[in-house]
Short mmCIF file of C-alpha atoms and ligand atoms in Angstrom, two decimals:
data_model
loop_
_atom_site.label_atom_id
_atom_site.label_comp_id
_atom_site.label_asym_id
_atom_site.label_seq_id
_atom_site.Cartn_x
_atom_site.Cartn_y
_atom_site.Cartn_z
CA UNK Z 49 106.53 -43.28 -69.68
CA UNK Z 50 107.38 -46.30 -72.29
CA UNK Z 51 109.66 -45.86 -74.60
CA UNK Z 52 109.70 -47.16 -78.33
CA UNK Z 53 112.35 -47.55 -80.94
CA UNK Z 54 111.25 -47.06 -84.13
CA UNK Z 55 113.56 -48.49 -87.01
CA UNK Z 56 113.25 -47.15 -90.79
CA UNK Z 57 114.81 -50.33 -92.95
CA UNK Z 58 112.89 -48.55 -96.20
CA UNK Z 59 109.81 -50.21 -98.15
CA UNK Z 60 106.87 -47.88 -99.18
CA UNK Z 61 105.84 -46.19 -96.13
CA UNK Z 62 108.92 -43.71 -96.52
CA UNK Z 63 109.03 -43.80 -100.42
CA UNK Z 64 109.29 -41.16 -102.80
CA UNK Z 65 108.39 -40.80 -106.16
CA UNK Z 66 111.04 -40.85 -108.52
CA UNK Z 67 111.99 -40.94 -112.49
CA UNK Z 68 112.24 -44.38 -111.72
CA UNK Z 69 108.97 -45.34 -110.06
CA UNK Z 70 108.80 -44.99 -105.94
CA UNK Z 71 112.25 -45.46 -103.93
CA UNK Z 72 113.02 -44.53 -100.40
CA UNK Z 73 114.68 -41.32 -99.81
CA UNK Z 74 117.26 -41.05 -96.79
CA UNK Z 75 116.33 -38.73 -94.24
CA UNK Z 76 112.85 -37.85 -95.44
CA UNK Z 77 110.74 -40.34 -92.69
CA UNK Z 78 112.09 -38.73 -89.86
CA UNK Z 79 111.19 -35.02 -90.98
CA UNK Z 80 107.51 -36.65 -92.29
CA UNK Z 81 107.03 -37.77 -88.67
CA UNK Z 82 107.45 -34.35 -87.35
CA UNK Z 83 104.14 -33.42 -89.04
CA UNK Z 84 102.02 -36.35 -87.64
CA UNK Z 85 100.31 -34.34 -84.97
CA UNK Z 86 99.03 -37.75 -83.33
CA UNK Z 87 102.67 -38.71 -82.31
CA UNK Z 88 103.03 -35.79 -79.59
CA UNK Z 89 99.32 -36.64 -77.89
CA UNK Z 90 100.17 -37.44 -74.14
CA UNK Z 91 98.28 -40.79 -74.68
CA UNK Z 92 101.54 -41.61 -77.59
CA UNK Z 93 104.44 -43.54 -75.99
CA UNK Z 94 107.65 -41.82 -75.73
CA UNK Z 95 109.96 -42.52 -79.07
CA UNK Z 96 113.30 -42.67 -81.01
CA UNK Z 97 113.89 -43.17 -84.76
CA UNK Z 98 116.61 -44.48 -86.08
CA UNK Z 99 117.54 -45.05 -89.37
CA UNK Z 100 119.22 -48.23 -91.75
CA UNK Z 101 122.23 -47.03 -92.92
CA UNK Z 102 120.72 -48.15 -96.84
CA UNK Z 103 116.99 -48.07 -96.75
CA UNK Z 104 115.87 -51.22 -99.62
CA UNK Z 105 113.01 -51.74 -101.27
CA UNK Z 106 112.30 -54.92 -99.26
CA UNK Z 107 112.64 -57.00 -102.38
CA UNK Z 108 116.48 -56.45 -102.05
CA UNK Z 109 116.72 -57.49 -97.79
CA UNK Z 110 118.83 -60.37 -97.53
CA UNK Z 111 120.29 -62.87 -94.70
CA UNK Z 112 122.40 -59.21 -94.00
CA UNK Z 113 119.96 -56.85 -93.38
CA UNK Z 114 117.91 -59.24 -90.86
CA UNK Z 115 121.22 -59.63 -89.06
CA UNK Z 116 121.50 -56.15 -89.00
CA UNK Z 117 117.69 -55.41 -87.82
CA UNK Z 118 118.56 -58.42 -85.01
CA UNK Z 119 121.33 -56.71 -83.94
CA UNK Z 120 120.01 -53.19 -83.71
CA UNK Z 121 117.24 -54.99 -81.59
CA UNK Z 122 119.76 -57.02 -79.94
CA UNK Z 123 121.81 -54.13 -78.83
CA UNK Z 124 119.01 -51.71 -77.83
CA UNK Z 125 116.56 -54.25 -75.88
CA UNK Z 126 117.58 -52.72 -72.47
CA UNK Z 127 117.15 -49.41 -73.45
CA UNK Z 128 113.29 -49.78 -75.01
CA UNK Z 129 109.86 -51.50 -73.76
CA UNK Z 130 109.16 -52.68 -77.79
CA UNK Z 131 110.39 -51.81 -81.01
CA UNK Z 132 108.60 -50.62 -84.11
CA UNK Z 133 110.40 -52.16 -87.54
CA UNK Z 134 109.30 -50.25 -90.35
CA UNK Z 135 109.72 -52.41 -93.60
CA UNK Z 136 108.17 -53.15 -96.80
CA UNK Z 137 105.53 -55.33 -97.60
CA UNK Z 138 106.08 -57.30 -100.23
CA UNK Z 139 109.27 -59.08 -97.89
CA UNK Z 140 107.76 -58.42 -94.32
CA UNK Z 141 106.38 -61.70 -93.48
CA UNK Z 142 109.72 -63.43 -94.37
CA UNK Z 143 111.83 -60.42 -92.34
CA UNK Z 144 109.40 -61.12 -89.51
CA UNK Z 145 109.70 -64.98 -89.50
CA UNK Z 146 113.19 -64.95 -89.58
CA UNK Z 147 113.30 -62.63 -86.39
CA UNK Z 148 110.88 -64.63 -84.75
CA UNK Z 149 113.38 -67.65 -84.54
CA UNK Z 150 116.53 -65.28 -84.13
CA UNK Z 151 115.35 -63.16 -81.20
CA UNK Z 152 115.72 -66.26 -79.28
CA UNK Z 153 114.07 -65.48 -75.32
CA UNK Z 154 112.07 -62.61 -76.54
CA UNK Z 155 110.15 -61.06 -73.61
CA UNK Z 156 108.93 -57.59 -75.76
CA UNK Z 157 107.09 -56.83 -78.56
CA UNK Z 158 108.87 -56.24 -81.85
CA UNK Z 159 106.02 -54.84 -84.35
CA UNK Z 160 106.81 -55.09 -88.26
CA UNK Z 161 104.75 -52.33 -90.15
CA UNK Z 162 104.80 -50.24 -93.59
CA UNK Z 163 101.97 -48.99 -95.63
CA UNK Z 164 100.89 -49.70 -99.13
CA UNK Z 165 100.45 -45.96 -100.05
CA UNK Z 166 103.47 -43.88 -99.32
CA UNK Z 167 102.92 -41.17 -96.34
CA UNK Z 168 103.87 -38.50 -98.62
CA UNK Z 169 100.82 -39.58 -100.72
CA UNK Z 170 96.99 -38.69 -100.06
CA UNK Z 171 94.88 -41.54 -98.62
CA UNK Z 172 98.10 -43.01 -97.16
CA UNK Z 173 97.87 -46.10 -94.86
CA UNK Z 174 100.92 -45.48 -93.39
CA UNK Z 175 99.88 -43.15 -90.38
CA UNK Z 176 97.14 -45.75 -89.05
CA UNK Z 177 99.95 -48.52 -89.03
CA UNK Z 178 102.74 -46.82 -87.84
CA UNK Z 179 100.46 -45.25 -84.74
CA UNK Z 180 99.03 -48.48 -83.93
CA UNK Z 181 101.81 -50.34 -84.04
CA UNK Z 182 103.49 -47.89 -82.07
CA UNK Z 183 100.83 -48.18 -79.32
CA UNK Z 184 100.88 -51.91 -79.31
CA UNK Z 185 104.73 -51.68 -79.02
CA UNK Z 186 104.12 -49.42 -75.88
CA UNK Z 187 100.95 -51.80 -74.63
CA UNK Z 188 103.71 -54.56 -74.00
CA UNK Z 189 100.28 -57.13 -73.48
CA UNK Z 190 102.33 -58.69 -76.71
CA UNK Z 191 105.73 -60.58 -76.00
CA UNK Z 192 106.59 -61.41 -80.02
CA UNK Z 193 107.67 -60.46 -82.88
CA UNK Z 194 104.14 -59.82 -85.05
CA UNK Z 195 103.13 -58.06 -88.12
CA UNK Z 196 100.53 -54.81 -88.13
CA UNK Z 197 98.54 -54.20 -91.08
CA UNK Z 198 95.14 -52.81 -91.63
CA UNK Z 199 93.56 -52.89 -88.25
CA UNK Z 200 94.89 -56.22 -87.48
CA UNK Z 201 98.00 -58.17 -85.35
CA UNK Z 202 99.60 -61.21 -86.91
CA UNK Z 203 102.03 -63.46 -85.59
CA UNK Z 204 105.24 -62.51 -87.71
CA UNK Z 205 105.46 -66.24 -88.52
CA UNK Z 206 101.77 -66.64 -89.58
CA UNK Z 207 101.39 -63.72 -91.55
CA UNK Z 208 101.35 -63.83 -95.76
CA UNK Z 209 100.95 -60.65 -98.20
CA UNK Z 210 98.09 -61.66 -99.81
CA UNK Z 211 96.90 -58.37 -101.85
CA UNK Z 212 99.09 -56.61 -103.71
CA UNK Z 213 96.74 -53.66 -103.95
CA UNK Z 214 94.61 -53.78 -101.31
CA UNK Z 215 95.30 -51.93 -97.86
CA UNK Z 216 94.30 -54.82 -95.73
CA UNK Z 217 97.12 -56.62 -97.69
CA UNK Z 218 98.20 -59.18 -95.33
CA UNK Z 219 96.41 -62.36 -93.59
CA UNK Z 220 97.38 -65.14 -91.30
CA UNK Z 221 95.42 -68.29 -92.74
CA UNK Z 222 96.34 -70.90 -90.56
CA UNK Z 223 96.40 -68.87 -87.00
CA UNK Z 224 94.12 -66.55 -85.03
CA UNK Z 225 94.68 -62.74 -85.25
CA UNK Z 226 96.66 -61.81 -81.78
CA UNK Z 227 94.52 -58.84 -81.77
CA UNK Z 228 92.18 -56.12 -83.85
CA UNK Z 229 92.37 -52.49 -83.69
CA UNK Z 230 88.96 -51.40 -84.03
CA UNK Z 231 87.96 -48.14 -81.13
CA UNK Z 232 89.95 -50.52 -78.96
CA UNK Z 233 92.64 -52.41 -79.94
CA UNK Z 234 91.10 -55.87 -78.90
CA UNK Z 235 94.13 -57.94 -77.56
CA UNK Z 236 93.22 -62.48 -78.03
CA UNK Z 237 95.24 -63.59 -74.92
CA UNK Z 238 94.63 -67.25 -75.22
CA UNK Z 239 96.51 -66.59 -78.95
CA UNK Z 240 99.55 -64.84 -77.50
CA UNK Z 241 102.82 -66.90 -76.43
CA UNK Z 242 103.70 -66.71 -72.84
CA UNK Z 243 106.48 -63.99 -72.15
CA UNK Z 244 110.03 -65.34 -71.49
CA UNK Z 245 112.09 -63.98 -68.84
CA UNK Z 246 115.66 -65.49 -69.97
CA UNK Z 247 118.06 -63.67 -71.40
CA UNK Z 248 117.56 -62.35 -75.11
CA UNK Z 249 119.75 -64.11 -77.72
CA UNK Z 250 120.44 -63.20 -81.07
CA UNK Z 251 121.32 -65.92 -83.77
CA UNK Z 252 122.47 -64.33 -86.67
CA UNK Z 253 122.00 -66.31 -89.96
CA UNK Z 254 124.37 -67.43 -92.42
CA UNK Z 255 123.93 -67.42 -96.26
CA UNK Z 256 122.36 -71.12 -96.08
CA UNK Z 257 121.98 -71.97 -99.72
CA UNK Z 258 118.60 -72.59 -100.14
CA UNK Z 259 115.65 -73.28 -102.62
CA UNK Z 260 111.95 -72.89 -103.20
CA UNK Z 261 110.00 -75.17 -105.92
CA UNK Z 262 106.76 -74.74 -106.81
CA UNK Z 263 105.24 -77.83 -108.86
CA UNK Z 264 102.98 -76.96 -111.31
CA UNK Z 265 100.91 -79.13 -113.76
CA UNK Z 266 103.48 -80.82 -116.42
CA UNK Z 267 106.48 -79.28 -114.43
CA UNK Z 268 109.40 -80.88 -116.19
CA UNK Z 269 111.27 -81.43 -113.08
CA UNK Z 270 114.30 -82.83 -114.96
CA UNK Z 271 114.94 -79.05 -115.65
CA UNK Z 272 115.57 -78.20 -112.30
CA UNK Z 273 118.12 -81.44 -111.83
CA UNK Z 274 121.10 -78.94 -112.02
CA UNK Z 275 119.56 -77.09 -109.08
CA UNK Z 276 120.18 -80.18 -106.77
CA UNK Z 277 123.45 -80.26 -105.64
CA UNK Z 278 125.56 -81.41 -102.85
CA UNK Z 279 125.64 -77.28 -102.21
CA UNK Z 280 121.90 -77.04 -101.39
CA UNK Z 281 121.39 -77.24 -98.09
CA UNK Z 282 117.22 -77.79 -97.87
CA UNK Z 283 114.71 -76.60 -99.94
CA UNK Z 284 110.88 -76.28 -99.87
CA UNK Z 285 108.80 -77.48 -102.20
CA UNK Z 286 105.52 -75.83 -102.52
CA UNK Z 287 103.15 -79.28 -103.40
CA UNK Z 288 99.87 -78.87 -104.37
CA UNK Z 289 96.62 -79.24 -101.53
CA UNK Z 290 98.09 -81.41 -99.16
CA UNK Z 291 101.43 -82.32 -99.81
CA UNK Z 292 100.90 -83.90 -103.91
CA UNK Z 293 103.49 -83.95 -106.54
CA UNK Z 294 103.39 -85.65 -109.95
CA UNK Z 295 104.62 -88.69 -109.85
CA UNK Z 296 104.78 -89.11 -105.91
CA UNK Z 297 104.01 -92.54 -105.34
CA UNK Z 298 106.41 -95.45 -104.89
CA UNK Z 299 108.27 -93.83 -107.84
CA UNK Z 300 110.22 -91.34 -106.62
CA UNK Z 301 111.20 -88.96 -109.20
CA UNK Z 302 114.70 -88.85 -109.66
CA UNK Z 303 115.04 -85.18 -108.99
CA UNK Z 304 113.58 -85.16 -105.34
CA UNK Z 305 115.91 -89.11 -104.92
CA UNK Z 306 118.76 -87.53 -105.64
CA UNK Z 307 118.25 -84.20 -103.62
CA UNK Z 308 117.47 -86.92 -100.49
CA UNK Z 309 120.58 -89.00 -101.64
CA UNK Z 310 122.90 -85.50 -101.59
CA UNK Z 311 120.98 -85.00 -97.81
CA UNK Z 312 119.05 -82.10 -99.08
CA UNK Z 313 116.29 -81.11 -96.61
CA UNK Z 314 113.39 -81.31 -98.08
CA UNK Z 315 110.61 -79.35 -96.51
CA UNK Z 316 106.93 -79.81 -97.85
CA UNK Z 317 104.38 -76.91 -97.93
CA UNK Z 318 101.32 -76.77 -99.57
CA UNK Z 319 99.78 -74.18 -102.13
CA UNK Z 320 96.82 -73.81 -100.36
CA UNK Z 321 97.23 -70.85 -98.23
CA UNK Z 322 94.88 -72.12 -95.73
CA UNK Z 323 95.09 -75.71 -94.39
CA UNK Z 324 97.84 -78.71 -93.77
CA UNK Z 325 100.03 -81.02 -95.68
CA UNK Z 326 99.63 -84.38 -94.46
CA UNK Z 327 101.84 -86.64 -96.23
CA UNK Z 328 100.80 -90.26 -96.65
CA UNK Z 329 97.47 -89.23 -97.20
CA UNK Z 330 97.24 -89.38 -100.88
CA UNK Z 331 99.28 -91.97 -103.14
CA UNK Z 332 100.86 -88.82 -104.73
CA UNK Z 333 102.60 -87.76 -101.47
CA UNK Z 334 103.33 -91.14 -100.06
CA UNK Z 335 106.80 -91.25 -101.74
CA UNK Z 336 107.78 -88.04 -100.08
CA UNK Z 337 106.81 -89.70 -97.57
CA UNK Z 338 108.63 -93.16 -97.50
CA UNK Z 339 111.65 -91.04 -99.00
CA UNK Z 340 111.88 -89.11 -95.54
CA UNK Z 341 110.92 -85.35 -97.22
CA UNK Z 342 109.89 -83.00 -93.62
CA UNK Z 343 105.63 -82.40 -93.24
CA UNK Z 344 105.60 -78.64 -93.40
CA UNK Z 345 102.25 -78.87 -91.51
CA UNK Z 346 100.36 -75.26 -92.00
CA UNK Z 347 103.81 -73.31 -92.01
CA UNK Z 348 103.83 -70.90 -94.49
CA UNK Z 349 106.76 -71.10 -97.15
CA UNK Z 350 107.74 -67.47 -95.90
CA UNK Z 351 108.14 -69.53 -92.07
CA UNK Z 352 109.38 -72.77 -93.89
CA UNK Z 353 112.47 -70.50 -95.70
CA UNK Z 354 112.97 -68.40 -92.78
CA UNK Z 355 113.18 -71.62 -90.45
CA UNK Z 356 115.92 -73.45 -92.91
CA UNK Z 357 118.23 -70.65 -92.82
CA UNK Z 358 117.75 -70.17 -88.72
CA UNK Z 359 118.14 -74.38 -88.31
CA UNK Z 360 121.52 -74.18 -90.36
CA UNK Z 361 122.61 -71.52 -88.78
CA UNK Z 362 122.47 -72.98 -85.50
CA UNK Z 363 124.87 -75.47 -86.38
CA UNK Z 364 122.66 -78.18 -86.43
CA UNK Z 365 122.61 -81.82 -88.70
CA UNK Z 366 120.40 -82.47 -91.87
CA UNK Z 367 119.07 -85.22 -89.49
CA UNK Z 368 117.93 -82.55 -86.67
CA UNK Z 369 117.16 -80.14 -88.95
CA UNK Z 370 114.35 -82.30 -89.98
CA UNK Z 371 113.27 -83.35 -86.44
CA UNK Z 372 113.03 -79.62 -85.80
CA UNK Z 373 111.28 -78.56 -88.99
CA UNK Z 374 108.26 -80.36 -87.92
CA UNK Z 375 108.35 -79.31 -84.31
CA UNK Z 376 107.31 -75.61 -83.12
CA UNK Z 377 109.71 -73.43 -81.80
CA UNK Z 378 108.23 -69.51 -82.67
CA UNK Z 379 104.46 -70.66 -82.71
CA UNK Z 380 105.00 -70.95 -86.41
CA UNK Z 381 103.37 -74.38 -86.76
CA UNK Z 382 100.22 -76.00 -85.05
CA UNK Z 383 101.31 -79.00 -83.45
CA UNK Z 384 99.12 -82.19 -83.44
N1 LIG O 110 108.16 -52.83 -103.01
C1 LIG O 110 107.77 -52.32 -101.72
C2 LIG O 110 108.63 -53.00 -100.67
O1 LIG O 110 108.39 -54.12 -100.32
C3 LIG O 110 106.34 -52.57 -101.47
C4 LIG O 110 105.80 -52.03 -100.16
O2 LIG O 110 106.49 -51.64 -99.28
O3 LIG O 110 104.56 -52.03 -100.02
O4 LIG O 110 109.60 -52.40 -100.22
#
């Protein structure tokens, strides 16, 4: 019989309501599961549940807490066919990208799920998820670390929240679904990455200091001057359609010269969920261009932030951290 690990790290599916608005409760999930009559059906992989020692509102996870999720996973890969990672949603895609580059070698499936109505609330979402994603942990057809929400399977590093309110709340705009849980869960093979029989690695992450900068119309970027310093490592700036920023011809503005002259990565992503940057293309991204700034591609910001702190972490130069930006390494970009 497969076995799964399921791993609480907090978020709404095991919320409570308090005099404080919903926050999770230690020790509650594992009593809630007891009642999900589903979860004993002989069809139901074996399972364990284990809990974070803090369980966050995923707005608080940091560079820690994915170390400590890694590790768990790390430490427990012989011992499981896949791994369930309970989490919230409004920091799951970025939990999940980061994994996706740590758990270097991954040959299992490591499922991120939560719900956007607690399961101690009616019309919760979070028995659906969890039993799916418990299934497809068991299925092992899926040899990643991906995302389940709503009836459907994202690549972790593909997948954005896009509704706060809305059960189906997450989408991957720039990648194929790696499968649909309708009667059948329906899995797209040609989508999935081919399994890897090395040995696991973890790569735990360092506190890379890092930025994200999204231009708006009249942005007075002289503002944010203070920001660049020899201290930040890379940043990404969030451009508008595909790759544009005010000012981006042969003029560099002096904010984005002297983040290049201080060897500041600088990673371009586009506000346009869906689509590519492609610098060069317009006379307001050719000085990004010319200036050296890394082509984000269709990576989402969540990937893009996820990937500078993984880069850094390994150890690597400014100078390869840029070749490797724009190169794939978790599926998280298309390559041309
Ligand atoms: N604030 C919650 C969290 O991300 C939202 C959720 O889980 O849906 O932990």
């Amino acid at each position: 019989m497969k076995k799964v690990l399921i791993l609480h790290t907090g978020g709404t599916i095991g919320m409570m309501p308090t005099e404080r608005g919903y926050a999770p409760v230690k020790g509650y999930f594992e009593t809630a599961l007891e009642d999900i009559r589903d979860l004993k059906f002989p069809e139901m992989p074996q399972w364990d549940f284990m809990e974070m020692e803090v369980l966050l509102d995923s707005s608080n996870m940091t560079v820690e807490e994915w170390n400590e999720i890694g590790e768990i996973i790390y430490d427990k890969y012989h011992e499981y066919d896949g791994f369930v990672v309970l989490h919230g949603t409004d920091t799951m895609a970025y939990t999940a990208s980061a994994l996706s580059f740590m758990l270097e070698n991954l040959g299992k499936p490591v499922v991120f799920t939560g719900s956007q109505i607690p399961m101690c609330c009616v019309r919760s979402d979070a028995r659906d998820n969890l039993i799916t994603s418990l299934t497809i942990a068991a299925d092992g057809v899926v040899n990643e670390v991906c995302l389940y929400f709503g009836g459907k399977l994202h690549r972790g590093n593909r997948a954005t929240k896009f509704s706060a309110d809305k059960l189906i709340a997450f989408h991957s705009f720039n990648a194929p679904y790696l499968a649909e849980a309708d009667i059948d869960i329906k899995y797209n093979l040609s989508a999935l990455r081919k399994p890897c029989t090395d040995d696991l690695r973890l790569r735990k992450l360092d506190r890379v200091p890092i930025g994200v900068l999204k231009i708006f119309p009249g942005i007075q970027l002289d503002l944010f001057e203070s920001m660049m310093t020899e201290r930040l490592r890379g940043v990404v700036i969030e451009t508008f359609g595909a790759g544009n920023i005010p000012g981006g011809g042969d003029e560099l503005i002096p904010i984005i010269r002297k983040a290049l002259a201080h060897g500041t990565v600088i990673t371009v992503c586009s506000q346009c969920p869906q689509g590519s940057v492609s610098l060069g293309t317009y006379e307001t991204s050719s000085g990004l261009k010319n200036a050296g700034a890394v082509c984000g591609w269709d990576m989402t910001t969540e990937a893009a932030v996820a990937k500078l702190y993984y880069l850094f972490s390994c150890g690597y130069t400014a100078d390869m951290v840029k070749v490797k930006m724009e190169e794939d390494i978790a599926g998280e970009l298309t390559v041309r």
